[in-house]
Amino acid sequence: MKRKEALILAAAGLLALTTALAGCSCEAEPEEKPAGQDYFNGEVIEASDDSVLVRCLDVTSGEVAEGDEVEVSLDVVAAGGAPKVALGDKIRVVCAGVHRQQQETVQLDTVFAIYMLDEDGEPIPN
């Protein structure tokens, strides 16, 4: 009798495992954004003392679309502050709160950090 019970338990376990594996999706999960932060890569097209206008080149997460012009404050949350940027520089902007003020311009509630990008489009630590 113990052998029969063991076989029934093994079959039930195998059935449960098969059911769990069959329900597993092979699609990649969307990338989670850290602590509600979005980020995008862009090129500086205008610069002033306290902000830059950036054209989004590459959307990595969030609601900013490729080609959007984004007003980016240089008053960032990061302790090191924002790097010195000039026209044509490629940067990564880590932010939260995207608002479309006009058709062409996007504004951000909070800019957490700005990173310069290397020639491969990877952020250079400040």
PDB file of C-alpha atoms in Angstrom:
ATOM      1  CA  MET A   1       0.000   0.000   0.000  1.00  0.00           C
ATOM      2  CA  LYS A   2       2.853   2.419   0.771  1.00  0.00           C
ATOM      3  CA  ARG A   3       4.228   1.919  -2.731  1.00  0.00           C
ATOM      4  CA  LYS A   4       0.859   2.803  -4.262  1.00  0.00           C
ATOM      5  CA  GLU A   5       0.623   5.961  -2.132  1.00  0.00           C
ATOM      6  CA  ALA A   6       4.149   6.979  -3.108  1.00  0.00           C
ATOM      7  CA  LEU A   7       3.326   6.532  -6.813  1.00  0.00           C
ATOM      8  CA  ILE A   8       0.150   8.606  -6.446  1.00  0.00           C
ATOM      9  CA  LEU A   9       2.073  11.391  -4.672  1.00  0.00           C
ATOM     10  CA  ALA A  10       4.815  11.305  -7.318  1.00  0.00           C
ATOM     11  CA  ALA A  11       2.239  11.473 -10.131  1.00  0.00           C
ATOM     12  CA  ALA A  12       0.452  14.375  -8.427  1.00  0.00           C
ATOM     13  CA  GLY A  13       3.768  16.217  -8.029  1.00  0.00           C
ATOM     14  CA  LEU A  14       4.671  15.606 -11.657  1.00  0.00           C
ATOM     15  CA  LEU A  15       1.234  16.838 -12.752  1.00  0.00           C
ATOM     16  CA  ALA A  16       1.605  20.002 -10.649  1.00  0.00           C
ATOM     17  CA  LEU A  17       5.071  20.675 -12.063  1.00  0.00           C
ATOM     18  CA  THR A  18       3.898  20.142 -15.648  1.00  0.00           C
ATOM     19  CA  THR A  19       0.945  22.492 -15.098  1.00  0.00           C
ATOM     20  CA  ALA A  20       3.180  25.186 -13.620  1.00  0.00           C
ATOM     21  CA  LEU A  21       5.660  24.955 -16.507  1.00  0.00           C
ATOM     22  CA  ALA A  22       2.908  25.017 -19.126  1.00  0.00           C
ATOM     23  CA  GLY A  23       1.540  28.252 -17.650  1.00  0.00           C
ATOM     24  CA  CYS A  24       4.970  29.944 -17.779  1.00  0.00           C
ATOM     25  CA  SER A  25       5.278  32.646 -20.428  1.00  0.00           C
ATOM     26  CA  CYS A  26       8.454  32.752 -22.483  1.00  0.00           C
ATOM     27  CA  GLU A  27       8.037  36.458 -23.295  1.00  0.00           C
ATOM     28  CA  ALA A  28      10.523  38.821 -21.715  1.00  0.00           C
ATOM     29  CA  GLU A  29       9.120  40.931 -18.918  1.00  0.00           C
ATOM     30  CA  PRO A  30       9.203  44.687 -19.534  1.00  0.00           C
ATOM     31  CA  GLU A  31      12.167  46.404 -17.936  1.00  0.00           C
ATOM     32  CA  GLU A  32      11.196  47.742 -14.533  1.00  0.00           C
ATOM     33  CA  LYS A  33      12.203  51.291 -13.867  1.00  0.00           C
ATOM     34  CA  PRO A  34      14.091  51.830 -10.617  1.00  0.00           C
ATOM     35  CA  ALA A  35      12.008  53.630  -7.971  1.00  0.00           C
ATOM     36  CA  GLY A  36       9.665  55.159 -10.540  1.00  0.00           C
ATOM     37  CA  GLN A  37      12.495  56.738 -12.534  1.00  0.00           C
ATOM     38  CA  ASP A  38      12.533  56.983 -16.319  1.00  0.00           C
ATOM     39  CA  TYR A  39      15.556  57.661 -18.484  1.00  0.00           C
ATOM     40  CA  PHE A  40      16.361  58.502 -22.072  1.00  0.00           C
ATOM     41  CA  ASN A  41      19.376  59.373 -24.212  1.00  0.00           C
ATOM     42  CA  GLY A  42      19.478  62.615 -26.143  1.00  0.00           C
ATOM     43  CA  GLU A  43      21.520  65.344 -27.778  1.00  0.00           C
ATOM     44  CA  VAL A  44      21.783  68.874 -26.392  1.00  0.00           C
ATOM     45  CA  ILE A  45      20.340  71.304 -28.968  1.00  0.00           C
ATOM     46  CA  GLU A  46      20.149  74.454 -26.775  1.00  0.00           C
ATOM     47  CA  ALA A  47      21.864  75.365 -23.519  1.00  0.00           C
ATOM     48  CA  SER A  48      21.400  78.039 -20.860  1.00  0.00           C
ATOM     49  CA  ASP A  49      22.742  78.500 -17.330  1.00  0.00           C
ATOM     50  CA  ASP A  50      19.955  76.526 -15.638  1.00  0.00           C
ATOM     51  CA  SER A  51      18.555  74.162 -18.301  1.00  0.00           C
ATOM     52  CA  VAL A  52      19.169  72.491 -21.640  1.00  0.00           C
ATOM     53  CA  LEU A  53      16.884  71.542 -24.495  1.00  0.00           C
ATOM     54  CA  VAL A  54      17.507  67.932 -25.474  1.00  0.00           C
ATOM     55  CA  ARG A  55      16.282  66.026 -28.532  1.00  0.00           C
ATOM     56  CA  CYS A  56      15.525  62.445 -27.524  1.00  0.00           C
ATOM     57  CA  LEU A  57      17.604  60.020 -29.615  1.00  0.00           C
ATOM     58  CA  ASP A  58      16.954  56.742 -27.852  1.00  0.00           C
ATOM     59  CA  VAL A  59      14.108  55.783 -25.555  1.00  0.00           C
ATOM     60  CA  THR A  60      15.244  53.355 -22.902  1.00  0.00           C
ATOM     61  CA  SER A  61      12.268  53.624 -20.553  1.00  0.00           C
ATOM     62  CA  GLY A  62       9.429  55.970 -19.846  1.00  0.00           C
ATOM     63  CA  GLU A  63       7.085  58.261 -21.719  1.00  0.00           C
ATOM     64  CA  VAL A  64       9.518  60.412 -23.677  1.00  0.00           C
ATOM     65  CA  ALA A  65       9.366  59.462 -27.370  1.00  0.00           C
ATOM     66  CA  GLU A  66      12.202  59.414 -29.881  1.00  0.00           C
ATOM     67  CA  GLY A  67      12.423  62.846 -31.508  1.00  0.00           C
ATOM     68  CA  ASP A  68      10.761  64.678 -28.592  1.00  0.00           C
ATOM     69  CA  GLU A  69      12.364  67.923 -27.485  1.00  0.00           C
ATOM     70  CA  VAL A  70      12.682  67.889 -23.708  1.00  0.00           C
ATOM     71  CA  GLU A  71      13.420  70.824 -21.422  1.00  0.00           C
ATOM     72  CA  VAL A  72      15.872  69.459 -18.830  1.00  0.00           C
ATOM     73  CA  SER A  73      16.710  71.377 -15.662  1.00  0.00           C
ATOM     74  CA  LEU A  74      20.366  71.346 -14.626  1.00  0.00           C
ATOM     75  CA  ASP A  75      19.197  71.484 -10.992  1.00  0.00           C
ATOM     76  CA  VAL A  76      19.471  67.725 -10.406  1.00  0.00           C
ATOM     77  CA  VAL A  77      18.867  65.637  -7.295  1.00  0.00           C
ATOM     78  CA  ALA A  78      22.213  63.786  -7.590  1.00  0.00           C
ATOM     79  CA  ALA A  79      24.758  64.900  -5.010  1.00  0.00           C
ATOM     80  CA  GLY A  80      27.426  65.529  -7.654  1.00  0.00           C
ATOM     81  CA  GLY A  81      25.169  67.866  -9.615  1.00  0.00           C
ATOM     82  CA  ALA A  82      24.930  68.018 -13.387  1.00  0.00           C
ATOM     83  CA  PRO A  83      28.000  67.762 -15.613  1.00  0.00           C
ATOM     84  CA  LYS A  84      29.017  70.690 -17.818  1.00  0.00           C
ATOM     85  CA  VAL A  85      27.185  70.194 -21.110  1.00  0.00           C
ATOM     86  CA  ALA A  86      27.518  71.956 -24.444  1.00  0.00           C
ATOM     87  CA  LEU A  87      25.673  71.970 -27.749  1.00  0.00           C
ATOM     88  CA  GLY A  88      25.945  68.615 -29.483  1.00  0.00           C
ATOM     89  CA  ASP A  89      26.788  66.645 -26.319  1.00  0.00           C
ATOM     90  CA  LYS A  90      25.039  63.312 -25.961  1.00  0.00           C
ATOM     91  CA  ILE A  91      23.602  62.733 -22.476  1.00  0.00           C
ATOM     92  CA  ARG A  92      21.408  60.339 -20.484  1.00  0.00           C
ATOM     93  CA  VAL A  93      18.692  61.974 -18.383  1.00  0.00           C
ATOM     94  CA  VAL A  94      17.250  60.111 -15.380  1.00  0.00           C
ATOM     95  CA  CYS A  95      13.931  61.714 -14.463  1.00  0.00           C
ATOM     96  CA  ALA A  96      10.330  61.425 -13.238  1.00  0.00           C
ATOM     97  CA  GLY A  97       7.109  63.157 -14.195  1.00  0.00           C
ATOM     98  CA  VAL A  98       6.753  63.800 -17.919  1.00  0.00           C
ATOM     99  CA  HIS A  99       4.442  66.622 -19.042  1.00  0.00           C
ATOM    100  CA  ARG A 100       3.706  67.856 -22.542  1.00  0.00           C
ATOM    101  CA  GLN A 101       3.402  71.641 -22.247  1.00  0.00           C
ATOM    102  CA  GLN A 102       3.238  72.309 -25.973  1.00  0.00           C
ATOM    103  CA  GLN A 103       3.166  70.092 -29.035  1.00  0.00           C
ATOM    104  CA  GLU A 104       6.954  70.173 -29.442  1.00  0.00           C
ATOM    105  CA  THR A 105       8.283  70.521 -25.887  1.00  0.00           C
ATOM    106  CA  VAL A 106       8.204  68.043 -23.012  1.00  0.00           C
ATOM    107  CA  GLN A 107       8.913  69.111 -19.421  1.00  0.00           C
ATOM    108  CA  LEU A 108      10.034  66.990 -16.484  1.00  0.00           C
ATOM    109  CA  ASP A 109       8.980  67.251 -12.826  1.00  0.00           C
ATOM    110  CA  THR A 110      12.248  65.972 -11.384  1.00  0.00           C
ATOM    111  CA  VAL A 111      15.676  65.377 -12.892  1.00  0.00           C
ATOM    112  CA  PHE A 112      17.556  62.894 -10.734  1.00  0.00           C
ATOM    113  CA  ALA A 113      20.815  62.782 -12.701  1.00  0.00           C
ATOM    114  CA  ILE A 114      22.453  63.639 -16.015  1.00  0.00           C
ATOM    115  CA  TYR A 115      25.260  61.498 -17.424  1.00  0.00           C
ATOM    116  CA  MET A 116      27.507  62.169 -20.399  1.00  0.00           C
ATOM    117  CA  LEU A 117      27.466  59.329 -22.961  1.00  0.00           C
ATOM    118  CA  ASP A 118      30.532  57.723 -24.512  1.00  0.00           C
ATOM    119  CA  GLU A 119      30.860  56.980 -28.235  1.00  0.00           C
ATOM    120  CA  ASP A 120      28.967  53.685 -27.742  1.00  0.00           C
ATOM    121  CA  GLY A 121      26.005  55.451 -26.098  1.00  0.00           C
ATOM    122  CA  GLU A 122      26.874  54.172 -22.623  1.00  0.00           C
ATOM    123  CA  PRO A 123      26.734  56.528 -19.612  1.00  0.00           C
ATOM    124  CA  ILE A 124      30.017  57.779 -18.195  1.00  0.00           C
ATOM    125  CA  PRO A 125      29.870  57.863 -14.359  1.00  0.00           C
ATOM    126  CA  ASN A 126      30.158  61.412 -12.979  1.00  0.00           C
TER     127      ASN A 126
END
